[in-house]
Coordinates of C-alpha atoms in Angstrom, one line a residue:
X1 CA 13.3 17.7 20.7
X2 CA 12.3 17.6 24.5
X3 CA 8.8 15.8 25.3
X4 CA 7.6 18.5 27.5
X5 CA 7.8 20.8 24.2
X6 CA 5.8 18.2 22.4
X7 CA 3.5 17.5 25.4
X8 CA 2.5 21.0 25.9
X9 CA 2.4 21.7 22.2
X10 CA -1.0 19.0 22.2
X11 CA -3.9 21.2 21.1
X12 CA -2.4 24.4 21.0
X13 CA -1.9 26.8 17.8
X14 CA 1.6 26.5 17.4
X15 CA 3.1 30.2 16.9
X16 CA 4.8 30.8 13.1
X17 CA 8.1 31.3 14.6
X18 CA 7.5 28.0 16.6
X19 CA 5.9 26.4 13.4
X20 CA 9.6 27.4 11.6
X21 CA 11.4 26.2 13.9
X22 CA 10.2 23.0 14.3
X23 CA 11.1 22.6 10.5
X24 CA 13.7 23.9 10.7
X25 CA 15.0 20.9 13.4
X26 CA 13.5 18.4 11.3
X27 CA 15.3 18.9 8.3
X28 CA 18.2 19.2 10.0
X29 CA 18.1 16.2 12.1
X30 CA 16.3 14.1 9.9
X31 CA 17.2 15.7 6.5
X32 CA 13.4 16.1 5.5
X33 CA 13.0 18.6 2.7
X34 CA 11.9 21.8 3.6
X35 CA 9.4 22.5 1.1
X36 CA 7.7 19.3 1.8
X37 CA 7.6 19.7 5.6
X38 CA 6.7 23.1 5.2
X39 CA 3.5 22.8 3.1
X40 CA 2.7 19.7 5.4
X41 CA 2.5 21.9 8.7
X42 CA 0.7 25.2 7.2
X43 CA -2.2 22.8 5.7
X44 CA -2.0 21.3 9.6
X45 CA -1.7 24.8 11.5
X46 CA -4.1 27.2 11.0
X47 CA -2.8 30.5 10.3
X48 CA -3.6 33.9 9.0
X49 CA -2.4 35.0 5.5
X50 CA 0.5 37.1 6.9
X51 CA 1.6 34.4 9.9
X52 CA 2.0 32.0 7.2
X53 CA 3.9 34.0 4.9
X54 CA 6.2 34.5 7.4
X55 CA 6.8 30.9 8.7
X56 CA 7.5 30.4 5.3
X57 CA 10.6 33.4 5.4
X58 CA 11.7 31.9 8.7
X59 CA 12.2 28.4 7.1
X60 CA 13.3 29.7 3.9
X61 CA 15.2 32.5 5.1
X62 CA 17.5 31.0 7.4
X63 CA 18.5 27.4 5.6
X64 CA 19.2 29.8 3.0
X65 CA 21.9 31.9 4.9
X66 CA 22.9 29.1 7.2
X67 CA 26.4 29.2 7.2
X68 CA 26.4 33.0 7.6
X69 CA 24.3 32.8 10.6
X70 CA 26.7 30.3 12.1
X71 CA 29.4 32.0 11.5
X72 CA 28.3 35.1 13.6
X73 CA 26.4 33.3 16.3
X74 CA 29.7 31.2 16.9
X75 CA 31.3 34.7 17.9
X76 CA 28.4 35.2 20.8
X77 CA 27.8 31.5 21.9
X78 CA 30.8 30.3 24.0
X79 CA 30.7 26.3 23.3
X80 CA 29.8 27.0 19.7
X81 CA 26.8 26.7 17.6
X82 CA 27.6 23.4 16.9
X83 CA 27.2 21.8 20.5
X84 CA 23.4 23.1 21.5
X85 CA 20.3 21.1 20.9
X86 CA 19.5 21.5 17.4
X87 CA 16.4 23.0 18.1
X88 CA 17.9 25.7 20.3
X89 CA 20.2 26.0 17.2
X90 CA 17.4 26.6 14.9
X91 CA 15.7 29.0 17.5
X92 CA 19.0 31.0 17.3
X93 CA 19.2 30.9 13.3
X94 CA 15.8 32.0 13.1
X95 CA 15.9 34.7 15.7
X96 CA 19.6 35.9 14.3
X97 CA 18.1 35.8 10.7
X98 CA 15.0 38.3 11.5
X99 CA 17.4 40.6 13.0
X100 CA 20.2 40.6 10.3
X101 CA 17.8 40.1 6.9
X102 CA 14.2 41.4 8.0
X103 CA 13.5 45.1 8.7
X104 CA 10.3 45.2 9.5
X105 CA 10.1 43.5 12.5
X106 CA 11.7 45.1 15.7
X107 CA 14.5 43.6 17.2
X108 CA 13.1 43.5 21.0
X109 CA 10.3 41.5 19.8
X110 CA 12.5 39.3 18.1
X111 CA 14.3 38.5 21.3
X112 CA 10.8 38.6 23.0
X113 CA 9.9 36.0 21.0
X114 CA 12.6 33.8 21.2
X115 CA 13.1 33.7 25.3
X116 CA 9.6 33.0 25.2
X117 CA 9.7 30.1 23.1
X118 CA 12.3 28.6 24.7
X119 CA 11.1 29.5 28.3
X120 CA 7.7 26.7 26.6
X121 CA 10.1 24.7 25.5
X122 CA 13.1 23.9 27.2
X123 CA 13.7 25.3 31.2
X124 CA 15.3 28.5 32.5
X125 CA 18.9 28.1 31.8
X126 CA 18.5 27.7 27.8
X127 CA 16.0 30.7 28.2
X128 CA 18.5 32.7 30.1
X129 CA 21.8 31.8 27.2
X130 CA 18.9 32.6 24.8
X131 CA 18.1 36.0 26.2
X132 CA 21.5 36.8 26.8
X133 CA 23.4 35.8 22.9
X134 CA 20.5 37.6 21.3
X135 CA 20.6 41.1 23.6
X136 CA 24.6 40.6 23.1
X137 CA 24.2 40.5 19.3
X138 CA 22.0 43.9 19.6
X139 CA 24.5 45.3 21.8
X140 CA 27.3 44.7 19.5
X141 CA 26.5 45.1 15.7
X142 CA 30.0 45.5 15.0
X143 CA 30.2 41.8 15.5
X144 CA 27.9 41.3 12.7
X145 CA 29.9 42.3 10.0
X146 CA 32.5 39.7 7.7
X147 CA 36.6 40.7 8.2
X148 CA 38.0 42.1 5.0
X149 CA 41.3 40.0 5.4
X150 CA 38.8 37.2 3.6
X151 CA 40.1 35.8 -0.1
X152 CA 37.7 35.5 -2.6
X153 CA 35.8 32.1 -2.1
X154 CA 35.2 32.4 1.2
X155 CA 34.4 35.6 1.3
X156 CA 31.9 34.9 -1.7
X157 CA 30.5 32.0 0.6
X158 CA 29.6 33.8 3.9
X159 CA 28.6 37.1 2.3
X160 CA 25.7 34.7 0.0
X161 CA 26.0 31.6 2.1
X162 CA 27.2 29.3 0.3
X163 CA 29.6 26.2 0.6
X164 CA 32.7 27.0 -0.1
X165 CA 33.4 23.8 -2.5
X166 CA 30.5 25.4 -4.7
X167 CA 32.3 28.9 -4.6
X168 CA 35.4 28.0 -5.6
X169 CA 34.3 25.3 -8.4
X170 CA 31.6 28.1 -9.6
X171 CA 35.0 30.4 -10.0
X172 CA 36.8 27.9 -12.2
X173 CA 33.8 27.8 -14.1
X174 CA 32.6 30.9 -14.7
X175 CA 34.8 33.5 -12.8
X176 CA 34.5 34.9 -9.3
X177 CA 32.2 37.8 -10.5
X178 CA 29.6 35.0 -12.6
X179 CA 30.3 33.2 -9.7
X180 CA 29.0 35.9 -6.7
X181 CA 26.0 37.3 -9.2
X182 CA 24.8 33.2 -9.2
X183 CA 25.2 32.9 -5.1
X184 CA 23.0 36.0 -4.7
X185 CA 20.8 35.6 -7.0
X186 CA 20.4 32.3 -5.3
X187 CA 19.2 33.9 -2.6
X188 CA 16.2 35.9 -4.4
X189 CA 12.9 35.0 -4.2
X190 CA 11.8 32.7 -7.0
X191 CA 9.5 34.8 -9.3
X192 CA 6.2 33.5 -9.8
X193 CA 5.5 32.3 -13.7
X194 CA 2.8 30.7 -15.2
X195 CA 2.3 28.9 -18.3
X196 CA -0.6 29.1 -20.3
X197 CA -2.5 26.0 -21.7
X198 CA -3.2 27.7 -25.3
X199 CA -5.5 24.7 -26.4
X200 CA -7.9 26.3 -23.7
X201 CA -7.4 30.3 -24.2
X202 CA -4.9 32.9 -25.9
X203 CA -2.2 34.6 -23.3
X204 CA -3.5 37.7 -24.1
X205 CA -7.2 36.4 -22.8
X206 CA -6.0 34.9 -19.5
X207 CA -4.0 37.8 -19.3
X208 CA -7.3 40.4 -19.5
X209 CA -9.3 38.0 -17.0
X210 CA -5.9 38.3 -14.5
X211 CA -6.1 42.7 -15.3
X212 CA -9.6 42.3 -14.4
X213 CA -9.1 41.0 -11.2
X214 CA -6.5 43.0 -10.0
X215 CA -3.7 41.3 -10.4
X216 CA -0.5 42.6 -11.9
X217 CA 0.8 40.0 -14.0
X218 CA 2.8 40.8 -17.6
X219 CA 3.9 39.1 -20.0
X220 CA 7.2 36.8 -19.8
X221 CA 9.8 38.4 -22.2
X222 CA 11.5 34.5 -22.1
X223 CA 8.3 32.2 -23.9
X224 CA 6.0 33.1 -25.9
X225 CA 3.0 31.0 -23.2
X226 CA 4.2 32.4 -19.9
X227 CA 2.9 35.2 -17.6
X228 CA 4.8 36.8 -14.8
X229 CA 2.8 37.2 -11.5
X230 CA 4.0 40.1 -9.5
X231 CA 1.1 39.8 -7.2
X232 CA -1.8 37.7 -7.5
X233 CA -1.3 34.5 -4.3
X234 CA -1.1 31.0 -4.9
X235 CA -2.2 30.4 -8.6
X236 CA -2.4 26.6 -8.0
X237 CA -5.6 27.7 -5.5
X238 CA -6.7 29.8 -8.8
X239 CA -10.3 28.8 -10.7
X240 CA -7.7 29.1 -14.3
X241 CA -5.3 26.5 -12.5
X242 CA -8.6 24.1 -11.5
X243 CA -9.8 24.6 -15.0
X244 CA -6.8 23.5 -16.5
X245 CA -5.8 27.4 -18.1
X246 CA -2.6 27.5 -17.2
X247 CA 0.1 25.8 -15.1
X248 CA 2.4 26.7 -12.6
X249 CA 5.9 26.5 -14.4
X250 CA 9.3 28.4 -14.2
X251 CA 10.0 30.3 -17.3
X252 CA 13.2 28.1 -18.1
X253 CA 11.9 25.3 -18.0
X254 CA 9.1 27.0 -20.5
X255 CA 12.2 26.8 -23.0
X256 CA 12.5 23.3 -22.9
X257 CA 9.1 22.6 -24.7
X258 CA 9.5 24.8 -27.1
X259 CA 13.0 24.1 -27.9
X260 CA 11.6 20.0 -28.5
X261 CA 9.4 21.9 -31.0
X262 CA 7.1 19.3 -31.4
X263 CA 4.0 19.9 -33.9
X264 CA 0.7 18.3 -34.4
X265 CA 0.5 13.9 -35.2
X266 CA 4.0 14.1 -34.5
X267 CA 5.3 10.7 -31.9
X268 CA 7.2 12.2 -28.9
X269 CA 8.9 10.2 -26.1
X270 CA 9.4 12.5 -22.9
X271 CA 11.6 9.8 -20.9
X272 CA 11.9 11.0 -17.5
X273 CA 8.8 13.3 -17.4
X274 CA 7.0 13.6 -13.7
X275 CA 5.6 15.3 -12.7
X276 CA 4.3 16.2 -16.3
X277 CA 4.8 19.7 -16.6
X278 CA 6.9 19.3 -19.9
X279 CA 4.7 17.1 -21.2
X280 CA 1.5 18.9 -20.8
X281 CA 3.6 21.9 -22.5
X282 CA 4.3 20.0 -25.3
X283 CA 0.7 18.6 -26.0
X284 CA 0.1 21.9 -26.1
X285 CA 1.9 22.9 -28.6
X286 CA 0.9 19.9 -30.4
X287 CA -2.3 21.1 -30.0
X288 CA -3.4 18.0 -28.6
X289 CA -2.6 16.2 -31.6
X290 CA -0.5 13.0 -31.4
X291 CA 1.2 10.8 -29.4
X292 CA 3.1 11.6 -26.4
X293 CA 4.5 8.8 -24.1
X294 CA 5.2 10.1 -21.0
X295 CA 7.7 8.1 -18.7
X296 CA 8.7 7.9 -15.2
X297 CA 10.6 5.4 -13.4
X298 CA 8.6 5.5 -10.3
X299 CA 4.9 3.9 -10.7
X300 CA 3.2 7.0 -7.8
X301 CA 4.5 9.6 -10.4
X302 CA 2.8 8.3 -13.4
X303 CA -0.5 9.3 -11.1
X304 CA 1.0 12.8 -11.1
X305 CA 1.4 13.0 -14.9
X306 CA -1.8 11.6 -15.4
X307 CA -4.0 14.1 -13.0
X308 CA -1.6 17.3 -14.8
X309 CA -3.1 15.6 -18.3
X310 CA -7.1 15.5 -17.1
X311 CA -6.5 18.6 -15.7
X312 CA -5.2 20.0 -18.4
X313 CA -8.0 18.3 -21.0
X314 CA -5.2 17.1 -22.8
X315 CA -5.6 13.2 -24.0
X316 CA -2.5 13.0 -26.5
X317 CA -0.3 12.0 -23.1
X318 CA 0.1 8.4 -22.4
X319 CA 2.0 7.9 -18.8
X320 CA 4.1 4.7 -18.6
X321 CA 6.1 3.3 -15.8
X322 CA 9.9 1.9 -16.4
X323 CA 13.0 2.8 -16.2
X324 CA 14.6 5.2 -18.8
X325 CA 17.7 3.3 -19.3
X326 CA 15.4 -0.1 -20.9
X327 CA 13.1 2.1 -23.1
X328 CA 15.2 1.1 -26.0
X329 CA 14.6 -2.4 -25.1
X330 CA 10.3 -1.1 -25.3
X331 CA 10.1 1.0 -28.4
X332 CA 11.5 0.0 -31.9
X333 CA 14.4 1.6 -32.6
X334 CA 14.4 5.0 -34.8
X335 CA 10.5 5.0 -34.2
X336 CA 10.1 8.8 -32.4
X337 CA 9.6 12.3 -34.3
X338 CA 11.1 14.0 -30.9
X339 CA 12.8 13.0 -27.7
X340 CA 13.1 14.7 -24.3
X341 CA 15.8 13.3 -22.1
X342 CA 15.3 16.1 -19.3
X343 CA 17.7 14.2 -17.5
X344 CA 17.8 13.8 -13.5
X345 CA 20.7 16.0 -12.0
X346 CA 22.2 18.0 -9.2
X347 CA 19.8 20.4 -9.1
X348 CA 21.9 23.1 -8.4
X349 CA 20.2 25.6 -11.0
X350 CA 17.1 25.7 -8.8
X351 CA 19.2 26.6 -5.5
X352 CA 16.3 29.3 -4.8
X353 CA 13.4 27.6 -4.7
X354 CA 15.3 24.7 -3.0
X355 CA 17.8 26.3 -0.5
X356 CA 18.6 23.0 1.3
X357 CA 20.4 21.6 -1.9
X358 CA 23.2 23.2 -1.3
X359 CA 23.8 22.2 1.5
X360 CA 23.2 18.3 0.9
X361 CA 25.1 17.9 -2.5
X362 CA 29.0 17.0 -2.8
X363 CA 31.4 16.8 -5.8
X364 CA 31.0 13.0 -5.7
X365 CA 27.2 13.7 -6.3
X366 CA 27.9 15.4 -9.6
X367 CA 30.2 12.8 -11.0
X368 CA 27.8 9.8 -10.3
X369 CA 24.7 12.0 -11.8
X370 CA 26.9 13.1 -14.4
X371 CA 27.7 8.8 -15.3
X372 CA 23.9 8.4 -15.0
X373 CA 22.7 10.6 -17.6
X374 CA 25.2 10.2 -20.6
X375 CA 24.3 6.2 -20.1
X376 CA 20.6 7.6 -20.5
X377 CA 21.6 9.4 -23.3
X378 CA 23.4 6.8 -25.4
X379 CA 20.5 4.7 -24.4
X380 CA 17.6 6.1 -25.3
X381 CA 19.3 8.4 -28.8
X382 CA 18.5 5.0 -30.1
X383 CA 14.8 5.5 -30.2
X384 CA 15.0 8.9 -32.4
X385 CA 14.1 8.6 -35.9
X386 CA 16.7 9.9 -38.7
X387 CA 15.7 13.7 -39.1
X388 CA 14.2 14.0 -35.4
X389 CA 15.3 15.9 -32.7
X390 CA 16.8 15.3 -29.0
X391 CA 16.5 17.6 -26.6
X392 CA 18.8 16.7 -23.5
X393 CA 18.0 19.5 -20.4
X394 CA 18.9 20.0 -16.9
X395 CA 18.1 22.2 -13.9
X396 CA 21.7 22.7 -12.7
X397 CA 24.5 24.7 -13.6
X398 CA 27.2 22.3 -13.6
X399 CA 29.2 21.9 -16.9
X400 CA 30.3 18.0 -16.1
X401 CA 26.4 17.2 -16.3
X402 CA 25.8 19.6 -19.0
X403 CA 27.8 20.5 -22.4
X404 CA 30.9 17.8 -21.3
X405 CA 28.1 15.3 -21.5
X406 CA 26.9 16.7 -25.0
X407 CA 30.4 17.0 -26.3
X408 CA 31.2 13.9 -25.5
X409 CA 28.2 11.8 -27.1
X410 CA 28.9 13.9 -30.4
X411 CA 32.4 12.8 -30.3
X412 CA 31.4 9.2 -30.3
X413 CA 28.3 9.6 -32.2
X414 CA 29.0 10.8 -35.8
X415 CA 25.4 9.8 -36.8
X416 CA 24.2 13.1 -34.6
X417 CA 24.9 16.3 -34.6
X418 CA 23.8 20.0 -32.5
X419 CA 20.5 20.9 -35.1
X420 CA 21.2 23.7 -36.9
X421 CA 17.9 26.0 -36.4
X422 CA 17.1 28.0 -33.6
X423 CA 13.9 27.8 -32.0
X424 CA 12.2 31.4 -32.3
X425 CA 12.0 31.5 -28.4
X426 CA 15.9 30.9 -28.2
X427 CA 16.2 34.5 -29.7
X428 CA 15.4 36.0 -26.9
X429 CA 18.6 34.2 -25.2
X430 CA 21.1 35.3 -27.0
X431 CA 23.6 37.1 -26.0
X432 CA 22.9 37.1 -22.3
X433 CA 22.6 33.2 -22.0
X434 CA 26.1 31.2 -22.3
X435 CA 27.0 29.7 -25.6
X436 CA 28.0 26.0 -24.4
X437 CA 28.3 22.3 -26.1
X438 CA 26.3 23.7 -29.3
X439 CA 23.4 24.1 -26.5
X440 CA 22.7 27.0 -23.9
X441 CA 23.4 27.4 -20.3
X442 CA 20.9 30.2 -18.9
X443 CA 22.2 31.0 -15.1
X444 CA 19.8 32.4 -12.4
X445 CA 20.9 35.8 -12.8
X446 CA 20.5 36.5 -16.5
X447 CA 16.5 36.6 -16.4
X448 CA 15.4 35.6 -12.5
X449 CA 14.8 32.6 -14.4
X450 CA 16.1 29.0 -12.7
X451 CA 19.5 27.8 -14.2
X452 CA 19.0 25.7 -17.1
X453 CA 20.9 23.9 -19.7
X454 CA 19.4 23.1 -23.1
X455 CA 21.1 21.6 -26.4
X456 CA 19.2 20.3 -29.6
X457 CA 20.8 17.0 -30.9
X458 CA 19.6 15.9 -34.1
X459 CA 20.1 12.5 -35.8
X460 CA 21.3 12.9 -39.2
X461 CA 19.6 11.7 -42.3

């Protein structure tokens, strides 16, 4: 990034566009995470409602469609994408990205926008290639559109943006339509749920007060304590979110609580629980009644889960530090009611509220994650009482870290076996969720939900 950018940027409001793309550098060069660097600047710059909303789109927006942008700006910039400065590449992105995805702003003041930024930032020759790749792309919208010579997987990946290793393993998987309908819906907006602390007040009651004000906000058809906000802000800057009334919480991960199932005095070990979401859930459903011992490897996290428990008025969670793998070496053995392992992973179920993920993660990634959690769940199986239940979840898609994982510690665990209920909120599921490992694997397009995998393990008597 050139000094005479940063020198002239002292003191001055930086623009959203500029804002976006400076983030949009960052990550790239420095592979920050978006959301992080994001949030960090808008509480820095001070901008309106709507200029903040759309920084957010043009970091977002772009990261998201990356390798479709590239692929079409490499067809107007002669030395490739790939050899500019990497914020003259994110200028592009951004710039291409408004034109391509967003209709309501004009094209001329895209380009507008964009030679004037780099006239502040760099000198008159990256201002001029600027001006000229963006009034070429207006000129020539033909350009702008994929060849249909293209086979399946990579035509998959640049219409949705995606890598093309993902594609094609997402085919195997689940076939190449599954496969598109997950990389689109990848690329929706993450729907806005919230869960409802019912030691504190009914759904139905939070869901009056929300009516009240305005807001439109329904009832999740998923879990039986979450509301969908179609409108309504930030909730976590809500006076229900200070006064512990609800949490901000994707609707599959709602599932996970109730499919733990825990109930009041019962002892529940959540192993790898910041920042405390699932816990707080489940002392709710407890009713506050019991013991909940909620760990995280990393000592800064435990402050996490303990703020989300005050918040919350909720004293049954007790936050520990350590890692998961010794908590059998901590707690006698058979000596918990219910255990959630809601195991580290790839991630790659929550690709829309994360775009950069899919751009960071390889199939070596996978494998070692995959290692990682069926040594945590051998491990800590240990600590479940005869009768209890295990609950082993993850946020990605990927069967290696999911039902192979469960398959295999059935195989070489005849004490255990998949529990033969059904949790009353798993009815809802069925028949649009995948059957898989005796547990279920919800993808983001079956309820605008983020992709989940859930199974109920249960140690025989």
């Amino acid at each position: 990034m050139s000094g005479r950018g940063t020198q002239e940027r002292k003191g001055r409001q930086p623009s959203a566009r500029e804002l976006a793309m400076d983030i949009l550098t960052r990550v790239e060069q420095e592979g920050a995470y978006s959301n992080l660097q994001l949030n960090a600047a808008l509480q820095r710059a001070n901008l309106s409602r709507e200029d903040a909303g759309l920084a957010t789109e043009l970091v977002y927006g772009p990261i998201s469609r990356m390798n479709t942008l590239d692929y079409f700006l490499n067809r107007f910039v002669s030395k490739g994408v790939n050899k500019l400065q990497p914020w003259v590449r994110s200028l592009l992105r951004l710039s291409l990205y408004q034109i391509m995805y967003l209709d309501r702003i004009p094209s001329h003041a895209v380009v507008n926008e964009a030679v004037n930024l780099a006239k502040r930032r760099g000198h008159q020759g990256i201002s001029g290639m600027v001006n000229g790749v963006l009034r070429n792309v207006l000129r020539s919208p033909d350009k702008l559109v994929l060849p249909e010579s293209l086979g399946p997987t990579e035509r998959i990946a640049l219409e949705h943006s995606h890598p093309e290793w993902l594609v094609q393993r997402w085919i195997g998987q689940y076939g190449e339509e599954a496969a598109e309908a997950i990389c689109r819906a990848n690329n929706e907006p993450p729907a806005v749920s919230v869960r409802v602390n019912t030691t504190m007040i009914s759904r139905d009651g939070l869901l009056g007060e929300m009516e009240e004000k305005g807001m439109d906000a329904v009832p999740s058809p998923l879990t039986p304590e979450g509301i969908l906000v179609r409108s309504g802000g930030n909730m976590a800057l809500t006076g229900w979110y200070r006064d512990g009334q609800l949490s901000v919480q994707d609707e599959s991960s709602m599932l996970v609580g109730d499919a733990v199932g825990p109930e009041p005095g019962m002892r529940v070990l959540d192993c790898c629980a910041a920042p405390g979401g699932k816990s707080a859930h489940m002392a709710e459903l407890m009713r506050d009644e019991g013991k909940i011992i909620a760990n995280d490897l990393h000592e800064h996290k435990q402050k996490l889960i303990r703020e989300q428990a005050e918040r919350l008025g909720l004293d049954a969670i007790e936050p520990v530090t350590g890692d998961a793998l010794e908590l059998a070496g901590r707690y006698p053995a058979a000596s918990f009611d219910r255990i959630l392992l809601d195991a580290p992973c790839s991630g790659l179920g929550v690709i829309r509220r994360k775009p950069d993920l899919k751009w960071a993660k390889t199939p070596g990634d996978i494998e070692e994650i995959a290692a990682l959690q069926y040594r945590l769940l051998e491990s800590v199986s240990a600590l479940l009482r005869p009768g209890g239940i295990l609950v082993y979840s993850t946020c990605t898609i990927e069967p290696r870290e999911n039902e192979e994982n469960v398959e295999r510690f059935l195989r070489n665990h005849p004490e255990f076996a998949i529990a033969p209920d059904v949790p009353p909120a798993w009815e809802r599921l069925l028949g649009t969720a995948l059957p898989r490992g005796g547990g279920v694997q919800i993808l983001p397009q079956h309820f605008h939900s983020d992709g989940f995998y859930i199974a109920r393990i249960q140690r025989l008597s």
